[in-house]
Short mmCIF file of N, CA, C and O in Angstrom, two decimals:
data_model
loop_
_atom_site.label_atom_id
_atom_site.label_comp_id
_atom_site.label_asym_id
_atom_site.label_seq_id
_atom_site.Cartn_x
_atom_site.Cartn_y
_atom_site.Cartn_z
N UNK S 66 122.77 139.70 211.09
CA UNK S 66 122.37 138.99 212.29
C UNK S 66 123.34 139.37 213.40
O UNK S 66 124.54 139.42 213.20
N UNK S 67 122.81 139.63 214.57
CA UNK S 67 123.63 139.99 215.73
C UNK S 67 124.04 138.74 216.48
O UNK S 67 123.23 137.84 216.68
N UNK S 68 125.31 138.70 216.92
CA UNK S 68 125.78 137.59 217.73
C UNK S 68 125.31 137.78 219.17
O UNK S 68 125.21 138.91 219.65
N UNK S 69 125.00 136.70 219.83
CA UNK S 69 124.60 136.76 221.23
C UNK S 69 125.83 136.52 222.09
O UNK S 69 126.51 135.51 221.94
N UNK S 70 126.12 137.47 222.96
CA UNK S 70 127.28 137.34 223.84
C UNK S 70 126.96 136.41 225.00
O UNK S 70 125.85 136.48 225.55
N UNK S 71 127.92 135.56 225.39
CA UNK S 71 127.68 134.73 226.57
C UNK S 71 127.61 135.62 227.82
O UNK S 71 128.22 136.69 227.87
N UNK S 72 126.86 135.17 228.79
CA UNK S 72 126.70 135.94 230.01
C UNK S 72 128.00 135.90 230.83
O UNK S 72 128.67 134.88 230.89
N UNK S 73 128.37 137.03 231.41
CA UNK S 73 129.53 137.12 232.30
C UNK S 73 129.04 137.01 233.74
O UNK S 73 128.04 137.64 234.10
N UNK S 74 129.76 136.24 234.56
CA UNK S 74 129.38 136.06 235.96
C UNK S 74 130.40 136.71 236.87
O UNK S 74 131.60 136.65 236.60
N UNK S 75 129.93 137.34 237.94
CA UNK S 75 130.79 138.01 238.91
C UNK S 75 130.50 137.43 240.30
O UNK S 75 129.34 137.39 240.73
N UNK S 76 131.57 136.94 240.98
CA UNK S 76 131.39 136.43 242.35
C UNK S 76 131.22 137.62 243.29
O UNK S 76 132.01 138.56 243.26
N UNK S 77 130.19 137.53 244.13
CA UNK S 77 129.93 138.64 245.04
C UNK S 77 130.12 138.25 246.51
O UNK S 77 130.13 139.13 247.38
N UNK S 78 130.26 136.96 246.79
CA UNK S 78 130.47 136.55 248.18
C UNK S 78 130.00 135.12 248.40
O UNK S 78 129.53 134.45 247.48
N UNK S 79 130.15 134.68 249.63
CA UNK S 79 129.78 133.32 250.01
C UNK S 79 128.29 133.26 250.33
O UNK S 79 127.71 134.24 250.84
N UNK S 80 127.69 132.12 250.04
CA UNK S 80 126.26 131.93 250.33
C UNK S 80 125.96 132.22 251.80
O UNK S 80 124.94 132.83 252.12
N UNK S 81 126.85 131.82 252.68
CA UNK S 81 126.62 132.03 254.12
C UNK S 81 126.64 133.50 254.52
O UNK S 81 126.27 133.84 255.66
N UNK S 82 127.08 134.39 253.63
CA UNK S 82 127.04 135.83 253.92
C UNK S 82 125.61 136.37 253.88
O UNK S 82 125.35 137.48 254.33
N UNK S 83 124.70 135.57 253.30
CA UNK S 83 123.29 135.97 253.22
C UNK S 83 122.51 135.07 254.16
O UNK S 83 122.46 133.86 253.95
N UNK S 84 121.88 135.61 255.19
CA UNK S 84 121.09 134.76 256.08
C UNK S 84 119.92 134.11 255.34
O UNK S 84 119.38 134.72 254.39
N UNK S 85 119.52 132.89 255.72
CA UNK S 85 118.34 132.29 255.10
C UNK S 85 117.12 133.19 255.25
O UNK S 85 116.93 133.85 256.27
N UNK S 86 116.30 133.22 254.18
CA UNK S 86 115.06 134.04 254.13
C UNK S 86 115.35 135.52 254.34
O UNK S 86 114.60 136.24 254.99
N UNK S 87 116.45 135.98 253.73
CA UNK S 87 116.83 137.39 253.84
C UNK S 87 117.56 137.82 252.57
O UNK S 87 117.63 137.06 251.61
N UNK S 88 118.09 139.02 252.59
CA UNK S 88 118.77 139.57 251.40
C UNK S 88 119.96 140.42 251.82
O UNK S 88 120.06 140.86 252.96
N UNK S 89 120.85 140.59 250.89
CA UNK S 89 121.97 141.53 251.01
C UNK S 89 121.97 142.40 249.76
O UNK S 89 121.45 142.02 248.72
N UNK S 90 122.58 143.56 249.87
CA UNK S 90 122.58 144.51 248.76
C UNK S 90 123.97 144.57 248.12
O UNK S 90 124.98 144.64 248.83
N UNK S 91 123.99 144.52 246.80
CA UNK S 91 125.22 144.73 246.03
C UNK S 91 125.05 146.07 245.31
O UNK S 91 124.06 146.27 244.60
N UNK S 92 125.99 146.96 245.55
CA UNK S 92 125.90 148.28 244.92
C UNK S 92 126.60 148.27 243.58
O UNK S 92 127.71 147.77 243.46
N UNK S 93 125.93 148.80 242.55
CA UNK S 93 126.51 148.90 241.22
C UNK S 93 126.35 150.36 240.76
O UNK S 93 125.52 151.09 241.31
N UNK S 94 127.12 150.76 239.76
CA UNK S 94 126.96 152.13 239.26
C UNK S 94 125.55 152.41 238.75
O UNK S 94 125.11 153.55 238.72
N UNK S 95 124.85 151.37 238.34
CA UNK S 95 123.49 151.55 237.82
C UNK S 95 122.42 151.37 238.88
O UNK S 95 121.23 151.41 238.58
N UNK S 96 122.82 151.19 240.14
CA UNK S 96 121.83 151.04 241.20
C UNK S 96 122.07 149.78 242.01
O UNK S 96 122.87 148.92 241.64
N UNK S 97 121.37 149.69 243.11
CA UNK S 97 121.53 148.57 244.03
C UNK S 97 120.81 147.32 243.52
O UNK S 97 119.73 147.41 242.94
N UNK S 98 121.42 146.17 243.81
CA UNK S 98 120.83 144.87 243.48
C UNK S 98 120.60 144.15 244.80
O UNK S 98 121.50 144.05 245.64
N UNK S 99 119.37 143.67 245.00
CA UNK S 99 119.04 142.87 246.18
C UNK S 99 119.24 141.40 245.85
O UNK S 99 118.67 140.90 244.89
N UNK S 100 120.08 140.72 246.64
CA UNK S 100 120.36 139.30 246.43
C UNK S 100 119.68 138.54 247.56
O UNK S 100 120.00 138.74 248.74
N UNK S 101 118.71 137.70 247.21
CA UNK S 101 117.88 137.00 248.18
C UNK S 101 118.32 135.54 248.32
O UNK S 101 118.67 134.90 247.33
N UNK S 102 118.26 135.04 249.54
CA UNK S 102 118.48 133.61 249.82
C UNK S 102 117.20 133.07 250.43
O UNK S 102 116.69 133.61 251.44
N UNK S 103 116.67 132.01 249.84
CA UNK S 103 115.45 131.42 250.36
C UNK S 103 115.78 130.47 251.51
O UNK S 103 116.95 130.19 251.79
N UNK S 104 114.74 129.92 252.13
CA UNK S 104 114.93 128.96 253.20
C UNK S 104 115.53 127.64 252.73
O UNK S 104 116.05 126.86 253.54
N UNK S 105 115.47 127.37 251.42
CA UNK S 105 116.07 126.16 250.86
C UNK S 105 117.38 126.47 250.12
O UNK S 105 117.82 125.68 249.27
N UNK S 106 117.98 127.60 250.42
CA UNK S 106 119.28 128.02 249.89
C UNK S 106 119.29 128.31 248.39
O UNK S 106 120.33 128.29 247.75
N UNK S 107 118.13 128.63 247.83
CA UNK S 107 118.12 129.14 246.47
C UNK S 107 118.47 130.62 246.52
O UNK S 107 118.20 131.30 247.52
N UNK S 108 119.07 131.13 245.44
CA UNK S 108 119.47 132.53 245.39
C UNK S 108 118.84 133.20 244.17
O UNK S 108 118.85 132.63 243.07
N UNK S 109 118.29 134.39 244.39
CA UNK S 109 117.68 135.19 243.32
C UNK S 109 118.13 136.63 243.50
O UNK S 109 118.50 137.04 244.60
N UNK S 110 118.09 137.39 242.40
CA UNK S 110 118.48 138.79 242.49
C UNK S 110 117.49 139.66 241.72
O UNK S 110 117.05 139.32 240.63
N UNK S 111 117.14 140.78 242.33
CA UNK S 111 116.26 141.79 241.72
C UNK S 111 116.89 143.14 241.94
O UNK S 111 117.63 143.35 242.91
N UNK S 112 116.59 144.08 241.05
CA UNK S 112 116.98 145.46 241.36
C UNK S 112 116.30 145.82 242.66
O UNK S 112 115.14 145.49 242.89
N UNK S 113 117.02 146.52 243.53
CA UNK S 113 116.55 146.78 244.89
C UNK S 113 115.62 147.99 244.93
O UNK S 113 115.86 148.96 245.67
N UNK S 114 114.58 147.92 244.12
CA UNK S 114 113.65 149.03 244.07
C UNK S 114 112.28 148.50 243.66
O UNK S 114 112.13 147.97 242.55
N UNK S 115 111.33 148.62 244.54
CA UNK S 115 109.97 148.20 244.22
C UNK S 115 109.45 149.08 243.08
O UNK S 115 109.51 150.30 243.18
N UNK S 116 108.94 148.48 242.00
CA UNK S 116 108.45 149.29 240.88
C UNK S 116 107.16 150.03 241.21
O UNK S 116 106.78 150.96 240.51
N UNK S 117 106.52 149.68 242.29
CA UNK S 117 105.26 150.32 242.67
C UNK S 117 105.49 151.49 243.63
O UNK S 117 105.08 152.61 243.37
N UNK S 118 106.21 151.22 244.71
CA UNK S 118 106.38 152.25 245.72
C UNK S 118 107.82 152.70 245.92
O UNK S 118 108.10 153.50 246.80
N UNK S 119 108.73 152.19 245.10
CA UNK S 119 110.17 152.52 245.12
C UNK S 119 110.87 152.15 246.42
O UNK S 119 111.97 152.61 246.68
N UNK S 120 110.25 151.31 247.24
CA UNK S 120 110.89 150.89 248.49
C UNK S 120 112.00 149.88 248.22
O UNK S 120 112.06 149.25 247.16
N UNK S 121 112.91 149.71 249.19
CA UNK S 121 114.00 148.74 249.03
C UNK S 121 113.50 147.32 249.25
O UNK S 121 113.17 146.93 250.38
N UNK S 122 113.45 146.54 248.18
CA UNK S 122 112.98 145.15 248.29
C UNK S 122 113.88 144.32 249.19
O UNK S 122 113.44 143.33 249.78
N UNK S 123 115.15 144.73 249.35
CA UNK S 123 116.07 143.99 250.22
C UNK S 123 115.61 144.01 251.67
O UNK S 123 116.02 143.18 252.46
N UNK S 124 114.75 144.94 252.04
CA UNK S 124 114.20 145.00 253.40
C UNK S 124 112.89 144.24 253.53
O UNK S 124 112.25 144.26 254.57
N UNK S 125 112.49 143.58 252.44
CA UNK S 125 111.23 142.86 252.43
C UNK S 125 111.31 141.52 253.14
O UNK S 125 112.37 141.07 253.56
N UNK S 126 110.15 140.88 253.25
CA UNK S 126 110.05 139.57 253.90
C UNK S 126 110.11 138.51 252.82
O UNK S 126 109.30 138.51 251.88
N UNK S 127 111.09 137.59 252.95
CA UNK S 127 111.25 136.49 252.00
C UNK S 127 110.45 135.30 252.50
O UNK S 127 110.61 134.86 253.64
N UNK S 128 109.55 134.81 251.65
CA UNK S 128 108.74 133.63 252.01
C UNK S 128 108.64 132.76 250.76
O UNK S 128 108.17 133.20 249.72
N UNK S 129 109.17 131.54 250.88
CA UNK S 129 109.25 130.67 249.70
C UNK S 129 110.10 131.35 248.64
O UNK S 129 111.18 131.82 248.91
N UNK S 130 109.57 131.39 247.42
CA UNK S 130 110.25 132.07 246.31
C UNK S 130 109.63 133.43 246.05
O UNK S 130 109.56 133.88 244.91
N UNK S 131 109.21 134.08 247.11
CA UNK S 131 108.57 135.39 246.97
C UNK S 131 109.14 136.36 248.00
O UNK S 131 109.68 135.94 249.03
N UNK S 132 109.00 137.66 247.71
CA UNK S 132 109.37 138.69 248.67
C UNK S 132 108.22 139.69 248.73
O UNK S 132 107.61 140.02 247.72
N UNK S 133 107.94 140.15 249.95
CA UNK S 133 106.90 141.15 250.16
C UNK S 133 107.56 142.50 250.40
O UNK S 133 108.43 142.63 251.27
N UNK S 134 107.16 143.50 249.61
CA UNK S 134 107.70 144.85 249.75
C UNK S 134 107.44 145.38 251.16
O UNK S 134 106.32 145.27 251.65
N UNK S 135 108.45 145.95 251.80
CA UNK S 135 108.27 146.43 253.17
C UNK S 135 107.41 147.69 253.27
O UNK S 135 106.92 148.01 254.35
N UNK S 136 107.20 148.39 252.18
CA UNK S 136 106.45 149.65 252.26
C UNK S 136 104.94 149.49 252.09
O UNK S 136 104.16 150.15 252.75
N UNK S 137 104.52 148.62 251.17
CA UNK S 137 103.09 148.54 250.91
C UNK S 137 102.57 147.12 250.78
O UNK S 137 101.40 146.93 250.45
N UNK S 138 103.41 146.12 250.98
CA UNK S 138 102.95 144.74 251.04
C UNK S 138 102.77 144.05 249.69
O UNK S 138 102.24 142.94 249.65
N UNK S 139 103.19 144.68 248.61
CA UNK S 139 103.09 144.01 247.31
C UNK S 139 104.04 142.82 247.29
O UNK S 139 105.17 142.93 247.79
N UNK S 140 103.60 141.71 246.73
CA UNK S 140 104.39 140.48 246.71
C UNK S 140 104.95 140.27 245.30
O UNK S 140 104.23 140.41 244.30
N UNK S 141 106.26 139.93 245.22
CA UNK S 141 106.91 139.66 243.94
C UNK S 141 107.45 138.25 243.93
O UNK S 141 108.01 137.77 244.91
N UNK S 142 107.30 137.61 242.76
CA UNK S 142 107.88 136.29 242.53
C UNK S 142 109.36 136.49 242.26
O UNK S 142 109.74 137.22 241.33
N UNK S 143 110.21 135.87 243.06
CA UNK S 143 111.66 136.06 242.90
C UNK S 143 112.18 135.43 241.60
O UNK S 143 113.23 135.86 241.11
N UNK S 144 111.50 134.45 241.06
CA UNK S 144 111.98 133.81 239.84
C UNK S 144 111.75 134.66 238.60
O UNK S 144 112.51 134.59 237.64
N UNK S 145 110.68 135.45 238.61
CA UNK S 145 110.32 136.24 237.42
C UNK S 145 110.34 137.74 237.66
O UNK S 145 110.36 138.52 236.70
N UNK S 146 110.26 138.15 238.91
CA UNK S 146 110.15 139.57 239.24
C UNK S 146 108.73 140.11 239.12
O UNK S 146 108.46 141.26 239.43
N UNK S 147 107.80 139.27 238.66
CA UNK S 147 106.42 139.70 238.46
C UNK S 147 105.68 139.83 239.79
O UNK S 147 105.88 139.03 240.70
N UNK S 148 104.81 140.84 239.85
CA UNK S 148 103.95 140.98 241.02
C UNK S 148 102.96 139.83 241.07
O UNK S 148 102.49 139.36 240.03
N UNK S 149 102.65 139.37 242.27
CA UNK S 149 101.69 138.30 242.46
C UNK S 149 100.37 138.94 242.86
O UNK S 149 100.33 139.75 243.78
N UNK S 150 99.30 138.59 242.16
CA UNK S 150 98.00 139.17 242.46
C UNK S 150 97.53 140.04 241.32
O UNK S 150 98.00 139.92 240.19
N UNK S 151 96.61 140.96 241.62
CA UNK S 151 96.00 141.76 240.55
C UNK S 151 96.93 142.83 239.95
O UNK S 151 96.67 143.33 238.86
N UNK S 152 98.00 143.19 240.65
CA UNK S 152 98.91 144.20 240.12
C UNK S 152 99.65 143.66 238.90
O UNK S 152 99.87 142.47 238.78
N UNK S 153 100.07 144.55 238.01
CA UNK S 153 100.71 144.10 236.78
C UNK S 153 102.15 144.59 236.64
O UNK S 153 102.74 144.44 235.59
N UNK S 154 102.73 145.16 237.66
CA UNK S 154 104.11 145.64 237.54
C UNK S 154 105.09 144.50 237.85
O UNK S 154 104.71 143.43 238.33
N UNK S 155 106.37 144.76 237.55
CA UNK S 155 107.39 143.76 237.82
C UNK S 155 108.69 144.43 238.21
O UNK S 155 108.97 145.56 237.81
N UNK S 156 109.49 143.71 238.97
CA UNK S 156 110.83 144.17 239.37
C UNK S 156 111.84 143.53 238.43
O UNK S 156 111.68 142.37 238.04
N UNK S 157 112.86 144.28 238.05
CA UNK S 157 113.87 143.75 237.13
C UNK S 157 114.66 142.64 237.81
O UNK S 157 115.07 142.78 238.97
N UNK S 158 114.86 141.53 237.09
CA UNK S 158 115.62 140.41 237.63
C UNK S 158 117.04 140.44 237.10
O UNK S 158 117.31 140.96 236.02
N UNK S 159 117.95 139.88 237.89
CA UNK S 159 119.35 139.74 237.51
C UNK S 159 119.70 138.26 237.68
O UNK S 159 119.36 137.68 238.72
N UNK S 160 120.33 137.62 236.69
CA UNK S 160 120.68 136.21 236.85
C UNK S 160 121.57 136.00 238.08
O UNK S 160 122.49 136.79 238.34
N UNK S 161 121.27 134.96 238.85
CA UNK S 161 122.05 134.62 240.05
C UNK S 161 122.22 133.12 240.13
O UNK S 161 121.35 132.37 239.70
N UNK S 162 123.35 132.70 240.67
CA UNK S 162 123.60 131.27 240.85
C UNK S 162 124.59 131.08 241.99
O UNK S 162 125.28 132.04 242.41
N UNK S 163 124.68 129.83 242.47
CA UNK S 163 125.66 129.46 243.49
C UNK S 163 126.59 128.42 242.89
O UNK S 163 126.13 127.40 242.36
N UNK S 164 127.90 128.68 242.93
CA UNK S 164 128.92 127.75 242.42
C UNK S 164 129.92 127.53 243.54
O UNK S 164 130.56 128.48 244.01
N UNK S 165 130.03 126.28 243.98
CA UNK S 165 130.97 125.93 245.05
C UNK S 165 130.78 126.81 246.29
O UNK S 165 131.75 127.26 246.91
N UNK S 166 129.54 127.09 246.62
CA UNK S 166 129.24 127.89 247.81
C UNK S 166 129.38 129.39 247.63
O UNK S 166 129.12 130.15 248.56
N UNK S 167 129.79 129.82 246.42
CA UNK S 167 129.94 131.25 246.16
C UNK S 167 128.77 131.76 245.32
O UNK S 167 128.36 131.10 244.35
N UNK S 168 128.24 132.91 245.68
CA UNK S 168 127.13 133.51 244.95
C UNK S 168 127.70 134.33 243.79
O UNK S 168 128.63 135.11 243.98
N UNK S 169 127.13 134.12 242.61
CA UNK S 169 127.54 134.85 241.42
C UNK S 169 126.33 135.53 240.80
O UNK S 169 125.24 134.96 240.77
N UNK S 170 126.55 136.73 240.29
CA UNK S 170 125.53 137.45 239.55
C UNK S 170 125.97 137.54 238.10
O UNK S 170 127.16 137.74 237.82
N UNK S 171 125.02 137.45 237.21
CA UNK S 171 125.33 137.52 235.79
C UNK S 171 124.74 138.77 235.16
O UNK S 171 123.80 139.37 235.67
N UNK S 172 125.31 139.12 234.00
CA UNK S 172 124.78 140.23 233.24
C UNK S 172 125.01 141.58 233.87
O UNK S 172 124.30 142.54 233.55
N UNK S 173 125.97 141.69 234.77
CA UNK S 173 126.19 142.98 235.42
C UNK S 173 126.82 144.00 234.48
O UNK S 173 126.80 145.20 234.77
N UNK S 174 127.34 143.55 233.34
CA UNK S 174 127.85 144.50 232.35
C UNK S 174 126.73 145.48 231.96
O UNK S 174 126.98 146.66 231.77
N UNK S 175 125.53 144.96 231.85
CA UNK S 175 124.40 145.81 231.49
C UNK S 175 124.09 146.84 232.57
O UNK S 175 123.49 147.86 232.30
N UNK S 176 124.50 146.55 233.81
CA UNK S 176 124.28 147.48 234.91
C UNK S 176 125.48 148.41 235.11
O UNK S 176 125.49 149.24 236.01
N UNK S 177 126.52 148.22 234.32
CA UNK S 177 127.69 149.08 234.43
C UNK S 177 128.65 148.68 235.52
O UNK S 177 129.50 149.47 235.92
N UNK S 178 128.57 147.44 236.00
CA UNK S 178 129.47 146.98 237.06
C UNK S 178 130.71 146.37 236.43
O UNK S 178 130.62 145.42 235.65
N UNK S 179 131.85 146.91 236.74
CA UNK S 179 133.10 146.39 236.21
C UNK S 179 133.44 145.08 236.91
O UNK S 179 133.07 144.87 238.06
N UNK S 180 134.12 144.22 236.23
CA UNK S 180 134.60 142.98 236.84
C UNK S 180 135.89 142.58 236.17
O UNK S 180 136.24 143.06 235.10
N UNK S 181 136.60 141.68 236.79
CA UNK S 181 137.87 141.26 236.25
C UNK S 181 138.03 139.79 236.12
O UNK S 181 137.24 139.01 236.40
#
């Protein structure tokens, strides 16, 4: 039986560094991560690459818990990464949370991001 490792969290910045209904990009050795802040200050993270058109999701329009790809208008649910509508593709999600006003991403070991 394999042991399950606890998730490691990395602080990436203050919540106020991300404008409401927008995103910022965190660069990792395995690729960019788009960190989204909703209008109600929820935070979500997806790999910054639309699985359909490869556009940067960080440049998309954030509405509610969804983001619309800036290249072709496909909408993704920020909680699951799944496309909304008839499309069946999904964007990879990264665990994100806010602790004491600081945004943290989890599981970055899998993306090759070092932390201390």
